[in-house]
Amino acid sequence: DTAVSQTPKYLVTQMGNDKSIKCEQNLGHDTMYWYKQDSKKFLKIMFSYNNKELIINETVPNRFSPKSPDKAHLNLHINSLELGDSAVYFCASSQLAGHQPQHFGDGTRLSIL
Amino acid sequence: KQEVTQIPAALSVPEGENLVLNCSFTDSAIYNLQWFRQDPGKGLTSLLLIQSSQREQTSGRLNASLDKSSGRSTLYIAASQPGDSATYLCALPMNTGFQKLVFGTGTRLLVSP
C-alpha cells in the first residue's frame, strides 16, 4: 500500500498552460507538504498544511496555489507555467506533534516545453 | 539561517566496505535530524531520525550519530551492498519552524559488486 501517492508521475506541457498535481496520504498524518527539487537536486520546501490550514508558505510565486480539501489530500495548482518551473515536485506528510519523520511520495517530474 | 552541507558529494566503494557519510549544520539549536535515501526517479525514503536529546540511532546496518555542539551528524553504513547505491540526504527542521526541513546537498553513493 502506497503511503504517500502523487499523480501524475510525469507532466510535460507548454509554457503558459495551467496544471495541477494531486497528493494523497493514507498514514493518518495531520500535516502535508510540497517540496521542489531543482535540476541540481536541491530540495526546498514550498508549502505546508496542518489540518487543512496553511502553516508554511515560502517565497513562492502566487502562480502556485495549494489546496487541501481534507487532511489526507494536498493538491498543487500552477498557473501560467514558466520554463523555470521545470523540476520534480515532492509531496510529503507527517504527524506534527513530537517532531515525527516526514514521509515522501515518489515525485512528479514537470517539464515545460 | 540554517545551512546544511554534506561531504563528500560523491563516493564510490567496493561491496563489503564500511563507510561514513557526513552532514554539517551551522545552527546547533535543532529539534532533530533526519537521514533519507533517494533512488533515481524515486522519492525520499526516511532511514533514521535522531531527536536532539539522542546521540545515535541504529537500524540494521545503518547507524546515525549526532553531535550538536560541533554541528555534525554521520551516517555509518556497515558491510555495504550494491543495493545501498543511492543519494543520501540529511535534513533538519529550521529553528523558526520545526516542520520546515532544510536539506543538505546530498552524497551520491555507488557500491560496486
mmCIF file with all atom_site columns, C-alpha atoms in Angstrom:
data_model
loop_
_atom_site.group_PDB
_atom_site.id
_atom_site.type_symbol
_atom_site.label_atom_id
_atom_site.label_alt_id
_atom_site.label_comp_id
_atom_site.label_asym_id
_atom_site.label_entity_id
_atom_site.label_seq_id
_atom_site.pdbx_PDB_ins_code
_atom_site.Cartn_x
_atom_site.Cartn_y
_atom_site.Cartn_z
_atom_site.occupancy
_atom_site.B_iso_or_equiv
_atom_site.pdbx_formal_charge
_atom_site.auth_seq_id
_atom_site.auth_comp_id
_atom_site.auth_asym_id
_atom_site.auth_atom_id
_atom_site.pdbx_PDB_model_num
ATOM 1   C CA . ASP A 1 1   ? 0.000  0.000  0.000   1.00 0.00 ? 1   ASP A CA 1
ATOM 2   C CA . THR A 1 2   ? 1.448  3.332  -1.062  1.00 0.00 ? 2   THR A CA 1
ATOM 3   C CA . ALA A 1 3   ? 1.653  5.696  1.899   1.00 0.00 ? 3   ALA A CA 1
ATOM 4   C CA . VAL A 1 4   ? 2.043  8.992  0.018   1.00 0.00 ? 4   VAL A CA 1
ATOM 5   C CA . SER A 1 5   ? 0.935  8.924  -3.598  1.00 0.00 ? 5   SER A CA 1
ATOM 6   C CA . GLN A 1 6   ? 1.226  11.659 -6.205  1.00 0.00 ? 6   GLN A CA 1
ATOM 7   C CA . THR A 1 7   ? -0.322 11.946 -9.632  1.00 0.00 ? 7   THR A CA 1
ATOM 8   C CA . PRO A 1 8   ? 0.750  12.299 -12.292 1.00 0.00 ? 8   PRO A CA 1
ATOM 9   C CA . LYS A 1 9   ? 4.269  10.890 -12.141 1.00 0.00 ? 9   LYS A CA 1
ATOM 10  C CA . TYR A 1 10  ? 5.280  12.792 -15.271 1.00 0.00 ? 10  TYR A CA 1
ATOM 11  C CA . LEU A 1 11  ? 3.854  16.020 -16.660 1.00 0.00 ? 11  LEU A CA 1
ATOM 12  C CA . VAL A 1 12  ? 5.018  17.555 -19.928 1.00 0.00 ? 12  VAL A CA 1
ATOM 13  C CA . THR A 1 13  ? 3.304  20.743 -21.020 1.00 0.00 ? 13  THR A CA 1
ATOM 14  C CA . GLN A 1 14  ? 3.708  24.011 -22.860 1.00 0.00 ? 14  GLN A CA 1
ATOM 15  C CA . MET A 1 15  ? 4.702  27.307 -21.325 1.00 0.00 ? 15  MET A CA 1
ATOM 16  C CA . GLY A 1 16  ? 1.701  29.362 -20.296 1.00 0.00 ? 16  GLY A CA 1
ATOM 17  C CA . ASN A 1 17  ? -0.545 26.395 -19.500 1.00 0.00 ? 17  ASN A CA 1
ATOM 18  C CA . ASP A 1 18  ? -2.193 25.700 -16.142 1.00 0.00 ? 18  ASP A CA 1
ATOM 19  C CA . LYS A 1 19  ? -1.687 22.319 -14.485 1.00 0.00 ? 19  LYS A CA 1
ATOM 20  C CA . SER A 1 20  ? -2.424 20.519 -11.215 1.00 0.00 ? 20  SER A CA 1
ATOM 21  C CA . ILE A 1 21  ? -0.623 17.852 -9.229  1.00 0.00 ? 21  ILE A CA 1
ATOM 22  C CA . LYS A 1 22  ? -2.502 15.746 -6.707  1.00 0.00 ? 22  LYS A CA 1
ATOM 23  C CA . CYS A 1 23  ? -1.266 14.171 -3.495  1.00 0.00 ? 23  CYS A CA 1
ATOM 24  C CA . GLU A 1 24  ? -2.908 11.777 -1.092  1.00 0.00 ? 24  GLU A CA 1
ATOM 25  C CA . GLN A 1 25  ? -1.619 10.136 2.085   1.00 0.00 ? 25  GLN A CA 1
ATOM 26  C CA . ASN A 1 26  ? -3.110 7.169  3.908   1.00 0.00 ? 26  ASN A CA 1
ATOM 27  C CA . LEU A 1 27  ? -0.918 7.408  7.000   1.00 0.00 ? 27  LEU A CA 1
ATOM 28  C CA . GLY A 1 28  ? -3.402 9.367  9.083   1.00 0.00 ? 28  GLY A CA 1
ATOM 29  C CA . HIS A 1 29  ? -0.984 12.295 9.318   1.00 0.00 ? 29  HIS A CA 1
ATOM 30  C CA . ASP A 1 30  ? -2.242 15.790 10.068  1.00 0.00 ? 30  ASP A CA 1
ATOM 31  C CA . THR A 1 31  ? 0.387  17.733 8.113   1.00 0.00 ? 31  THR A CA 1
ATOM 32  C CA . MET A 1 32  ? 1.291  17.705 4.424   1.00 0.00 ? 32  MET A CA 1
ATOM 33  C CA . TYR A 1 33  ? 3.980  19.459 2.412   1.00 0.00 ? 33  TYR A CA 1
ATOM 34  C CA . TRP A 1 34  ? 5.094  20.373 -1.082  1.00 0.00 ? 34  TRP A CA 1
ATOM 35  C CA . TYR A 1 35  ? 8.795  20.445 -1.919  1.00 0.00 ? 35  TYR A CA 1
ATOM 36  C CA . LYS A 1 36  ? 10.566 21.397 -5.125  1.00 0.00 ? 36  LYS A CA 1
ATOM 37  C CA . GLN A 1 37  ? 13.749 19.656 -6.285  1.00 0.00 ? 37  GLN A CA 1
ATOM 38  C CA . ASP A 1 38  ? 15.590 21.642 -8.929  1.00 0.00 ? 38  ASP A CA 1
ATOM 39  C CA . SER A 1 39  ? 17.957 20.482 -11.656 1.00 0.00 ? 39  SER A CA 1
ATOM 40  C CA . LYS A 1 40  ? 20.851 20.497 -9.197  1.00 0.00 ? 40  LYS A CA 1
ATOM 41  C CA . LYS A 1 41  ? 18.888 18.097 -6.970  1.00 0.00 ? 41  LYS A CA 1
ATOM 42  C CA . PHE A 1 42  ? 18.476 20.670 -4.238  1.00 0.00 ? 42  PHE A CA 1
ATOM 43  C CA . LEU A 1 43  ? 15.258 20.184 -2.247  1.00 0.00 ? 43  LEU A CA 1
ATOM 44  C CA . LYS A 1 44  ? 13.378 23.174 -0.897  1.00 0.00 ? 44  LYS A CA 1
ATOM 45  C CA . ILE A 1 45  ? 10.054 23.431 0.894   1.00 0.00 ? 45  ILE A CA 1
ATOM 46  C CA . MET A 1 46  ? 7.252  25.376 -0.751  1.00 0.00 ? 46  MET A CA 1
ATOM 47  C CA . PHE A 1 47  ? 4.117  24.923 1.388   1.00 0.00 ? 47  PHE A CA 1
ATOM 48  C CA . SER A 1 48  ? 2.815  23.071 4.392   1.00 0.00 ? 48  SER A CA 1
ATOM 49  C CA . TYR A 1 49  ? -0.721 22.460 5.607   1.00 0.00 ? 49  TYR A CA 1
ATOM 50  C CA . ASN A 1 50  ? -1.789 21.279 9.033   1.00 0.00 ? 50  ASN A CA 1
ATOM 51  C CA . ASN A 1 51  ? -5.372 20.056 9.344   1.00 0.00 ? 51  ASN A CA 1
ATOM 52  C CA . LYS A 1 52  ? -6.234 21.870 6.109   1.00 0.00 ? 52  LYS A CA 1
ATOM 53  C CA . GLU A 1 53  ? -4.727 25.144 7.352   1.00 0.00 ? 53  GLU A CA 1
ATOM 54  C CA . LEU A 1 54  ? -1.723 26.742 5.646   1.00 0.00 ? 54  LEU A CA 1
ATOM 55  C CA . ILE A 1 55  ? 1.193  26.912 8.114   1.00 0.00 ? 55  ILE A CA 1
ATOM 56  C CA . ILE A 1 56  ? 4.214  27.344 5.862   1.00 0.00 ? 56  ILE A CA 1
ATOM 57  C CA . ASN A 1 57  ? 4.303  29.489 2.755   1.00 0.00 ? 57  ASN A CA 1
ATOM 58  C CA . GLU A 1 58  ? 7.783  30.085 1.446   1.00 0.00 ? 58  GLU A CA 1
ATOM 59  C CA . THR A 1 59  ? 8.612  32.755 -1.079  1.00 0.00 ? 59  THR A CA 1
ATOM 60  C CA . VAL A 1 60  ? 6.824  31.089 -3.937  1.00 0.00 ? 60  VAL A CA 1
ATOM 61  C CA . PRO A 1 61  ? 5.236  32.936 -6.888  1.00 0.00 ? 61  PRO A CA 1
ATOM 62  C CA . ASN A 1 62  ? 1.492  33.316 -6.449  1.00 0.00 ? 62  ASN A CA 1
ATOM 63  C CA . ARG A 1 63  ? 1.064  31.340 -9.661  1.00 0.00 ? 63  ARG A CA 1
ATOM 64  C CA . PHE A 1 64  ? 1.397  28.366 -7.296  1.00 0.00 ? 64  PHE A CA 1
ATOM 65  C CA . SER A 1 65  ? -1.731 27.720 -5.262  1.00 0.00 ? 65  SER A CA 1
ATOM 66  C CA . PRO A 1 66  ? -2.026 24.763 -2.912  1.00 0.00 ? 66  PRO A CA 1
ATOM 67  C CA . LYS A 1 67  ? -5.386 23.419 -1.842  1.00 0.00 ? 67  LYS A CA 1
ATOM 68  C CA . SER A 1 68  ? -6.165 20.969 0.932   1.00 0.00 ? 68  SER A CA 1
ATOM 69  C CA . PRO A 1 69  ? -9.747 19.673 0.760   1.00 0.00 ? 69  PRO A CA 1
ATOM 70  C CA . ASP A 1 70  ? -9.116 17.421 3.764   1.00 0.00 ? 70  ASP A CA 1
ATOM 71  C CA . LYS A 1 71  ? -6.265 16.196 5.946   1.00 0.00 ? 71  LYS A CA 1
ATOM 72  C CA . ALA A 1 72  ? -5.385 13.363 3.579   1.00 0.00 ? 72  ALA A CA 1
ATOM 73  C CA . HIS A 1 73  ? -5.105 15.455 0.405   1.00 0.00 ? 73  HIS A CA 1
ATOM 74  C CA . LEU A 1 74  ? -2.944 18.361 -0.694  1.00 0.00 ? 74  LEU A CA 1
ATOM 75  C CA . ASN A 1 75  ? -3.073 19.453 -4.319  1.00 0.00 ? 75  ASN A CA 1
ATOM 76  C CA . LEU A 1 76  ? -0.858 21.949 -6.106  1.00 0.00 ? 76  LEU A CA 1
ATOM 77  C CA . HIS A 1 77  ? -2.188 24.087 -8.927  1.00 0.00 ? 77  HIS A CA 1
ATOM 78  C CA . ILE A 1 78  ? 0.200  26.064 -11.087 1.00 0.00 ? 78  ILE A CA 1
ATOM 79  C CA . ASN A 1 79  ? -0.978 28.858 -13.388 1.00 0.00 ? 79  ASN A CA 1
ATOM 80  C CA . SER A 1 80  ? 0.842  30.279 -16.411 1.00 0.00 ? 80  SER A CA 1
ATOM 81  C CA . LEU A 1 81  ? 3.676  27.771 -16.321 1.00 0.00 ? 81  LEU A CA 1
ATOM 82  C CA . GLU A 1 82  ? 7.180  29.081 -16.997 1.00 0.00 ? 82  GLU A CA 1
ATOM 83  C CA . LEU A 1 83  ? 10.373 27.347 -18.097 1.00 0.00 ? 83  LEU A CA 1
ATOM 84  C CA . GLY A 1 84  ? 11.836 27.782 -14.623 1.00 0.00 ? 84  GLY A CA 1
ATOM 85  C CA . ASP A 1 85  ? 9.030  25.704 -13.139 1.00 0.00 ? 85  ASP A CA 1
ATOM 86  C CA . SER A 1 86  ? 10.596 22.582 -14.619 1.00 0.00 ? 86  SER A CA 1
ATOM 87  C CA . ALA A 1 87  ? 11.552 20.442 -11.618 1.00 0.00 ? 87  ALA A CA 1
ATOM 88  C CA . VAL A 1 88  ? 10.496 17.450 -9.598  1.00 0.00 ? 88  VAL A CA 1
ATOM 89  C CA . TYR A 1 89  ? 7.769  18.249 -7.081  1.00 0.00 ? 89  TYR A CA 1
ATOM 90  C CA . PHE A 1 90  ? 7.517  16.087 -3.993  1.00 0.00 ? 90  PHE A CA 1
ATOM 91  C CA . CYS A 1 91  ? 4.625  15.737 -1.620  1.00 0.00 ? 91  CYS A CA 1
ATOM 92  C CA . ALA A 1 92  ? 5.262  14.650 1.968   1.00 0.00 ? 92  ALA A CA 1
ATOM 93  C CA . SER A 1 93  ? 3.306  14.113 5.157   1.00 0.00 ? 93  SER A CA 1
ATOM 94  C CA . SER A 1 94  ? 3.990  13.812 8.867   1.00 0.00 ? 94  SER A CA 1
ATOM 95  C CA . GLN A 1 95  ? 2.372  13.998 12.272  1.00 0.00 ? 95  GLN A CA 1
ATOM 96  C CA . LEU A 1 96  ? 3.082  17.492 13.587  1.00 0.00 ? 96  LEU A CA 1
ATOM 97  C CA . ALA A 1 97  ? 3.377  16.654 17.284  1.00 0.00 ? 97  ALA A CA 1
ATOM 98  C CA . GLY A 1 98  ? 6.538  15.002 18.554  1.00 0.00 ? 98  GLY A CA 1
ATOM 99  C CA . HIS A 1 99  ? 8.742  16.002 15.613  1.00 0.00 ? 99  HIS A CA 1
ATOM 100 C CA . GLN A 1 100 ? 7.859  12.862 13.698  1.00 0.00 ? 100 GLN A CA 1
ATOM 101 C CA . PRO A 1 101 ? 9.656  11.951 10.452  1.00 0.00 ? 101 PRO A CA 1
ATOM 102 C CA . GLN A 1 102 ? 8.299  13.148 7.139   1.00 0.00 ? 102 GLN A CA 1
ATOM 103 C CA . HIS A 1 103 ? 7.274  10.561 4.544   1.00 0.00 ? 103 HIS A CA 1
ATOM 104 C CA . PHE A 1 104 ? 7.646  11.390 0.867   1.00 0.00 ? 104 PHE A CA 1
ATOM 105 C CA . GLY A 1 105 ? 5.871  10.483 -2.329  1.00 0.00 ? 105 GLY A CA 1
ATOM 106 C CA . ASP A 1 106 ? 7.731  9.417  -5.474  1.00 0.00 ? 106 ASP A CA 1
ATOM 107 C CA . GLY A 1 107 ? 7.576  12.875 -7.017  1.00 0.00 ? 107 GLY A CA 1
ATOM 108 C CA . THR A 1 108 ? 6.074  14.463 -10.116 1.00 0.00 ? 108 THR A CA 1
ATOM 109 C CA . ARG A 1 109 ? 8.538  15.366 -12.838 1.00 0.00 ? 109 ARG A CA 1
ATOM 110 C CA . LEU A 1 110 ? 7.298  18.545 -14.522 1.00 0.00 ? 110 LEU A CA 1
ATOM 111 C CA . SER A 1 111 ? 8.835  19.513 -17.846 1.00 0.00 ? 111 SER A CA 1
ATOM 112 C CA . ILE A 1 112 ? 7.931  22.775 -19.549 1.00 0.00 ? 112 ILE A CA 1
ATOM 113 C CA . LEU A 1 113 ? 8.480  22.965 -23.288 1.00 0.00 ? 113 LEU A CA 1
ATOM 114 C CA . LYS B 2 1   ? 19.704 30.774 8.962   1.00 0.00 ? 1   LYS B CA 1
ATOM 115 C CA . GLN B 2 2   ? 20.392 27.050 8.995   1.00 0.00 ? 2   GLN B CA 1
ATOM 116 C CA . GLU B 2 3   ? 22.788 25.801 6.324   1.00 0.00 ? 3   GLU B CA 1
ATOM 117 C CA . VAL B 2 4   ? 23.420 22.116 5.775   1.00 0.00 ? 4   VAL B CA 1
ATOM 118 C CA . THR B 2 5   ? 26.439 20.691 3.965   1.00 0.00 ? 5   THR B CA 1
ATOM 119 C CA . GLN B 2 6   ? 27.236 17.117 3.061   1.00 0.00 ? 6   GLN B CA 1
ATOM 120 C CA . ILE B 2 7   ? 30.679 15.780 2.278   1.00 0.00 ? 7   ILE B CA 1
ATOM 121 C CA . PRO B 2 8   ? 31.663 14.052 0.109   1.00 0.00 ? 8   PRO B CA 1
ATOM 122 C CA . ALA B 2 9   ? 29.371 14.935 -2.774  1.00 0.00 ? 9   ALA B CA 1
ATOM 123 C CA . ALA B 2 10  ? 30.014 11.521 -4.310  1.00 0.00 ? 10  ALA B CA 1
ATOM 124 C CA . LEU B 2 11  ? 31.530 8.311  -3.035  1.00 0.00 ? 11  LEU B CA 1
ATOM 125 C CA . SER B 2 12  ? 32.380 5.066  -4.793  1.00 0.00 ? 12  SER B CA 1
ATOM 126 C CA . VAL B 2 13  ? 33.306 1.955  -2.807  1.00 0.00 ? 13  VAL B CA 1
ATOM 127 C CA . PRO B 2 14  ? 33.580 -1.785 -3.441  1.00 0.00 ? 14  PRO B CA 1
ATOM 128 C CA . GLU B 2 15  ? 30.987 -4.056 -1.949  1.00 0.00 ? 15  GLU B CA 1
ATOM 129 C CA . GLY B 2 16  ? 31.606 -5.063 1.650   1.00 0.00 ? 16  GLY B CA 1
ATOM 130 C CA . GLU B 2 17  ? 33.301 -1.876 2.777   1.00 0.00 ? 17  GLU B CA 1
ATOM 131 C CA . ASN B 2 18  ? 32.158 0.089  5.808   1.00 0.00 ? 18  ASN B CA 1
ATOM 132 C CA . LEU B 2 19  ? 31.639 3.760  5.039   1.00 0.00 ? 19  LEU B CA 1
ATOM 133 C CA . VAL B 2 20  ? 30.764 7.068  6.665   1.00 0.00 ? 20  VAL B CA 1
ATOM 134 C CA . LEU B 2 21  ? 28.725 9.912  5.223   1.00 0.00 ? 21  LEU B CA 1
ATOM 135 C CA . ASN B 2 22  ? 28.987 13.344 6.805   1.00 0.00 ? 22  ASN B CA 1
ATOM 136 C CA . CYS B 2 23  ? 26.464 16.085 7.431   1.00 0.00 ? 23  CYS B CA 1
ATOM 137 C CA . SER B 2 24  ? 27.356 19.505 8.893   1.00 0.00 ? 24  SER B CA 1
ATOM 138 C CA . PHE B 2 25  ? 24.962 22.207 10.033  1.00 0.00 ? 25  PHE B CA 1
ATOM 139 C CA . THR B 2 26  ? 25.554 25.786 11.139  1.00 0.00 ? 26  THR B CA 1
ATOM 140 C CA . ASP B 2 27  ? 22.903 26.261 13.849  1.00 0.00 ? 27  ASP B CA 1
ATOM 141 C CA . SER B 2 28  ? 23.158 23.752 16.692  1.00 0.00 ? 28  SER B CA 1
ATOM 142 C CA . ALA B 2 29  ? 19.732 24.630 18.141  1.00 0.00 ? 29  ALA B CA 1
ATOM 143 C CA . ILE B 2 30  ? 17.982 21.787 16.381  1.00 0.00 ? 30  ILE B CA 1
ATOM 144 C CA . TYR B 2 31  ? 14.929 19.667 17.181  1.00 0.00 ? 31  TYR B CA 1
ATOM 145 C CA . ASN B 2 32  ? 16.064 16.575 15.317  1.00 0.00 ? 32  ASN B CA 1
ATOM 146 C CA . LEU B 2 33  ? 17.970 15.397 12.277  1.00 0.00 ? 33  LEU B CA 1
ATOM 147 C CA . GLN B 2 34  ? 16.688 13.028 9.635   1.00 0.00 ? 34  GLN B CA 1
ATOM 148 C CA . TRP B 2 35  ? 18.601 10.896 7.129   1.00 0.00 ? 35  TRP B CA 1
ATOM 149 C CA . PHE B 2 36  ? 16.965 9.942  3.823   1.00 0.00 ? 36  PHE B CA 1
ATOM 150 C CA . ARG B 2 37  ? 17.935 7.962  0.774   1.00 0.00 ? 37  ARG B CA 1
ATOM 151 C CA . GLN B 2 38  ? 16.779 8.863  -2.702  1.00 0.00 ? 38  GLN B CA 1
ATOM 152 C CA . ASP B 2 39  ? 16.878 6.356  -5.530  1.00 0.00 ? 39  ASP B CA 1
ATOM 153 C CA . PRO B 2 40  ? 16.941 7.659  -9.126  1.00 0.00 ? 40  PRO B CA 1
ATOM 154 C CA . GLY B 2 41  ? 13.466 8.690  -10.258 1.00 0.00 ? 41  GLY B CA 1
ATOM 155 C CA . LYS B 2 42  ? 12.049 7.965  -6.826  1.00 0.00 ? 42  LYS B CA 1
ATOM 156 C CA . GLY B 2 43  ? 11.027 9.884  -3.767  1.00 0.00 ? 43  GLY B CA 1
ATOM 157 C CA . LEU B 2 44  ? 12.831 10.042 -0.459  1.00 0.00 ? 44  LEU B CA 1
ATOM 158 C CA . THR B 2 45  ? 12.840 7.140  1.948   1.00 0.00 ? 45  THR B CA 1
ATOM 159 C CA . SER B 2 46  ? 13.290 8.022  5.599   1.00 0.00 ? 46  SER B CA 1
ATOM 160 C CA . LEU B 2 47  ? 16.133 5.990  7.097   1.00 0.00 ? 47  LEU B CA 1
ATOM 161 C CA . LEU B 2 48  ? 16.679 7.342  10.583  1.00 0.00 ? 48  LEU B CA 1
ATOM 162 C CA . LEU B 2 49  ? 15.547 10.242 12.714  1.00 0.00 ? 49  LEU B CA 1
ATOM 163 C CA . ILE B 2 50  ? 17.616 11.357 15.694  1.00 0.00 ? 50  ILE B CA 1
ATOM 164 C CA . GLN B 2 51  ? 15.978 13.579 18.255  1.00 0.00 ? 51  GLN B CA 1
ATOM 165 C CA . SER B 2 52  ? 18.077 16.421 19.679  1.00 0.00 ? 52  SER B CA 1
ATOM 166 C CA . SER B 2 53  ? 18.338 14.583 23.019  1.00 0.00 ? 53  SER B CA 1
ATOM 167 C CA . GLN B 2 54  ? 19.824 11.470 21.402  1.00 0.00 ? 54  GLN B CA 1
ATOM 168 C CA . ARG B 2 55  ? 23.380 10.798 20.338  1.00 0.00 ? 55  ARG B CA 1
ATOM 169 C CA . GLU B 2 56  ? 22.741 7.943  17.939  1.00 0.00 ? 56  GLU B CA 1
ATOM 170 C CA . GLN B 2 57  ? 20.166 5.747  16.264  1.00 0.00 ? 57  GLN B CA 1
ATOM 171 C CA . THR B 2 58  ? 20.580 2.340  14.668  1.00 0.00 ? 58  THR B CA 1
ATOM 172 C CA . SER B 2 59  ? 18.594 0.484  12.064  1.00 0.00 ? 59  SER B CA 1
ATOM 173 C CA . GLY B 2 60  ? 20.062 -2.731 10.706  1.00 0.00 ? 60  GLY B CA 1
ATOM 174 C CA . ARG B 2 61  ? 23.392 -1.933 9.063   1.00 0.00 ? 61  ARG B CA 1
ATOM 175 C CA . LEU B 2 62  ? 22.860 1.806  9.475   1.00 0.00 ? 62  LEU B CA 1
ATOM 176 C CA . ASN B 2 63  ? 23.987 3.876  12.415  1.00 0.00 ? 63  ASN B CA 1
ATOM 177 C CA . ALA B 2 64  ? 23.483 7.617  12.627  1.00 0.00 ? 64  ALA B CA 1
ATOM 178 C CA . SER B 2 65  ? 25.201 9.783  15.211  1.00 0.00 ? 65  SER B CA 1
ATOM 179 C CA . LEU B 2 66  ? 24.551 13.357 16.258  1.00 0.00 ? 66  LEU B CA 1
ATOM 180 C CA . ASP B 2 67  ? 26.926 15.851 17.851  1.00 0.00 ? 67  ASP B CA 1
ATOM 181 C CA . LYS B 2 68  ? 25.012 19.078 18.265  1.00 0.00 ? 68  LYS B CA 1
ATOM 182 C CA . SER B 2 69  ? 27.860 21.045 19.800  1.00 0.00 ? 69  SER B CA 1
ATOM 183 C CA . SER B 2 70  ? 30.067 20.538 16.773  1.00 0.00 ? 70  SER B CA 1
ATOM 184 C CA . GLY B 2 71  ? 27.182 20.744 14.287  1.00 0.00 ? 71  GLY B CA 1
ATOM 185 C CA . ARG B 2 72  ? 27.755 17.301 12.841  1.00 0.00 ? 72  ARG B CA 1
ATOM 186 C CA . SER B 2 73  ? 25.989 14.088 12.081  1.00 0.00 ? 73  SER B CA 1
ATOM 187 C CA . THR B 2 74  ? 27.389 10.953 10.489  1.00 0.00 ? 74  THR B CA 1
ATOM 188 C CA . LEU B 2 75  ? 25.686 8.043  8.796   1.00 0.00 ? 75  LEU B CA 1
ATOM 189 C CA . TYR B 2 76  ? 27.658 4.830  9.098   1.00 0.00 ? 76  TYR B CA 1
ATOM 190 C CA . ILE B 2 77  ? 26.851 2.009  6.682   1.00 0.00 ? 77  ILE B CA 1
ATOM 191 C CA . ALA B 2 78  ? 28.321 -1.364 7.569   1.00 0.00 ? 78  ALA B CA 1
ATOM 192 C CA . ALA B 2 79  ? 29.175 -4.050 5.040   1.00 0.00 ? 79  ALA B CA 1
ATOM 193 C CA . SER B 2 80  ? 27.931 -2.024 2.081   1.00 0.00 ? 80  SER B CA 1
ATOM 194 C CA . GLN B 2 81  ? 25.953 -3.715 -0.708  1.00 0.00 ? 81  GLN B CA 1
ATOM 195 C CA . PRO B 2 82  ? 25.211 -2.687 -4.302  1.00 0.00 ? 82  PRO B CA 1
ATOM 196 C CA . GLY B 2 83  ? 21.613 -2.119 -3.210  1.00 0.00 ? 83  GLY B CA 1
ATOM 197 C CA . ASP B 2 84  ? 22.858 0.697  -0.975  1.00 0.00 ? 84  ASP B CA 1
ATOM 198 C CA . SER B 2 85  ? 23.695 2.742  -4.085  1.00 0.00 ? 85  SER B CA 1
ATOM 199 C CA . ALA B 2 86  ? 21.595 5.903  -3.902  1.00 0.00 ? 86  ALA B CA 1
ATOM 200 C CA . THR B 2 87  ? 21.819 9.557  -2.919  1.00 0.00 ? 87  THR B CA 1
ATOM 201 C CA . TYR B 2 88  ? 21.797 10.114 0.836   1.00 0.00 ? 88  TYR B CA 1
ATOM 202 C CA . LEU B 2 89  ? 20.375 13.327 2.224   1.00 0.00 ? 89  LEU B CA 1
ATOM 203 C CA . CYS B 2 90  ? 20.341 14.733 5.713   1.00 0.00 ? 90  CYS B CA 1
ATOM 204 C CA . ALA B 2 91  ? 17.686 17.252 6.743   1.00 0.00 ? 91  ALA B CA 1
ATOM 205 C CA . LEU B 2 92  ? 16.964 19.395 9.772   1.00 0.00 ? 92  LEU B CA 1
ATOM 206 C CA . PRO B 2 93  ? 13.919 21.414 10.759  1.00 0.00 ? 93  PRO B CA 1
ATOM 207 C CA . MET B 2 94  ? 14.538 25.149 10.677  1.00 0.00 ? 94  MET B CA 1
ATOM 208 C CA . ASN B 2 95  ? 14.591 26.505 14.189  1.00 0.00 ? 95  ASN B CA 1
ATOM 209 C CA . THR B 2 96  ? 11.913 29.023 13.263  1.00 0.00 ? 96  THR B CA 1
ATOM 210 C CA . GLY B 2 97  ? 9.537  26.305 12.088  1.00 0.00 ? 97  GLY B CA 1
ATOM 211 C CA . PHE B 2 98  ? 10.244 22.838 13.245  1.00 0.00 ? 98  PHE B CA 1
ATOM 212 C CA . GLN B 2 99  ? 8.434  21.163 10.402  1.00 0.00 ? 99  GLN B CA 1
ATOM 213 C CA . LYS B 2 100 ? 10.225 23.178 7.732   1.00 0.00 ? 100 LYS B CA 1
ATOM 214 C CA . LEU B 2 101 ? 13.047 20.865 6.685   1.00 0.00 ? 101 LEU B CA 1
ATOM 215 C CA . VAL B 2 102 ? 16.299 22.234 5.356   1.00 0.00 ? 102 VAL B CA 1
ATOM 216 C CA . PHE B 2 103 ? 18.065 19.667 3.205   1.00 0.00 ? 103 PHE B CA 1
ATOM 217 C CA . GLY B 2 104 ? 21.745 19.065 2.662   1.00 0.00 ? 104 GLY B CA 1
ATOM 218 C CA . THR B 2 105 ? 23.246 18.871 -0.773  1.00 0.00 ? 105 THR B CA 1
ATOM 219 C CA . GLY B 2 106 ? 23.400 15.072 -0.678  1.00 0.00 ? 106 GLY B CA 1
ATOM 220 C CA . THR B 2 107 ? 26.054 12.381 -1.114  1.00 0.00 ? 107 THR B CA 1
ATOM 221 C CA . ARG B 2 108 ? 25.765 10.164 -4.170  1.00 0.00 ? 108 ARG B CA 1
ATOM 222 C CA . LEU B 2 109 ? 26.929 6.670  -3.184  1.00 0.00 ? 109 LEU B CA 1
ATOM 223 C CA . LEU B 2 110 ? 27.899 3.938  -5.616  1.00 0.00 ? 110 LEU B CA 1
ATOM 224 C CA . VAL B 2 111 ? 28.671 0.479  -4.272  1.00 0.00 ? 111 VAL B CA 1
ATOM 225 C CA . SER B 2 112 ? 30.177 -1.750 -6.922  1.00 0.00 ? 112 SER B CA 1
ATOM 226 C CA . PRO B 2 113 ? 29.974 -5.560 -6.839  1.00 0.00 ? 113 PRO B CA 1
#
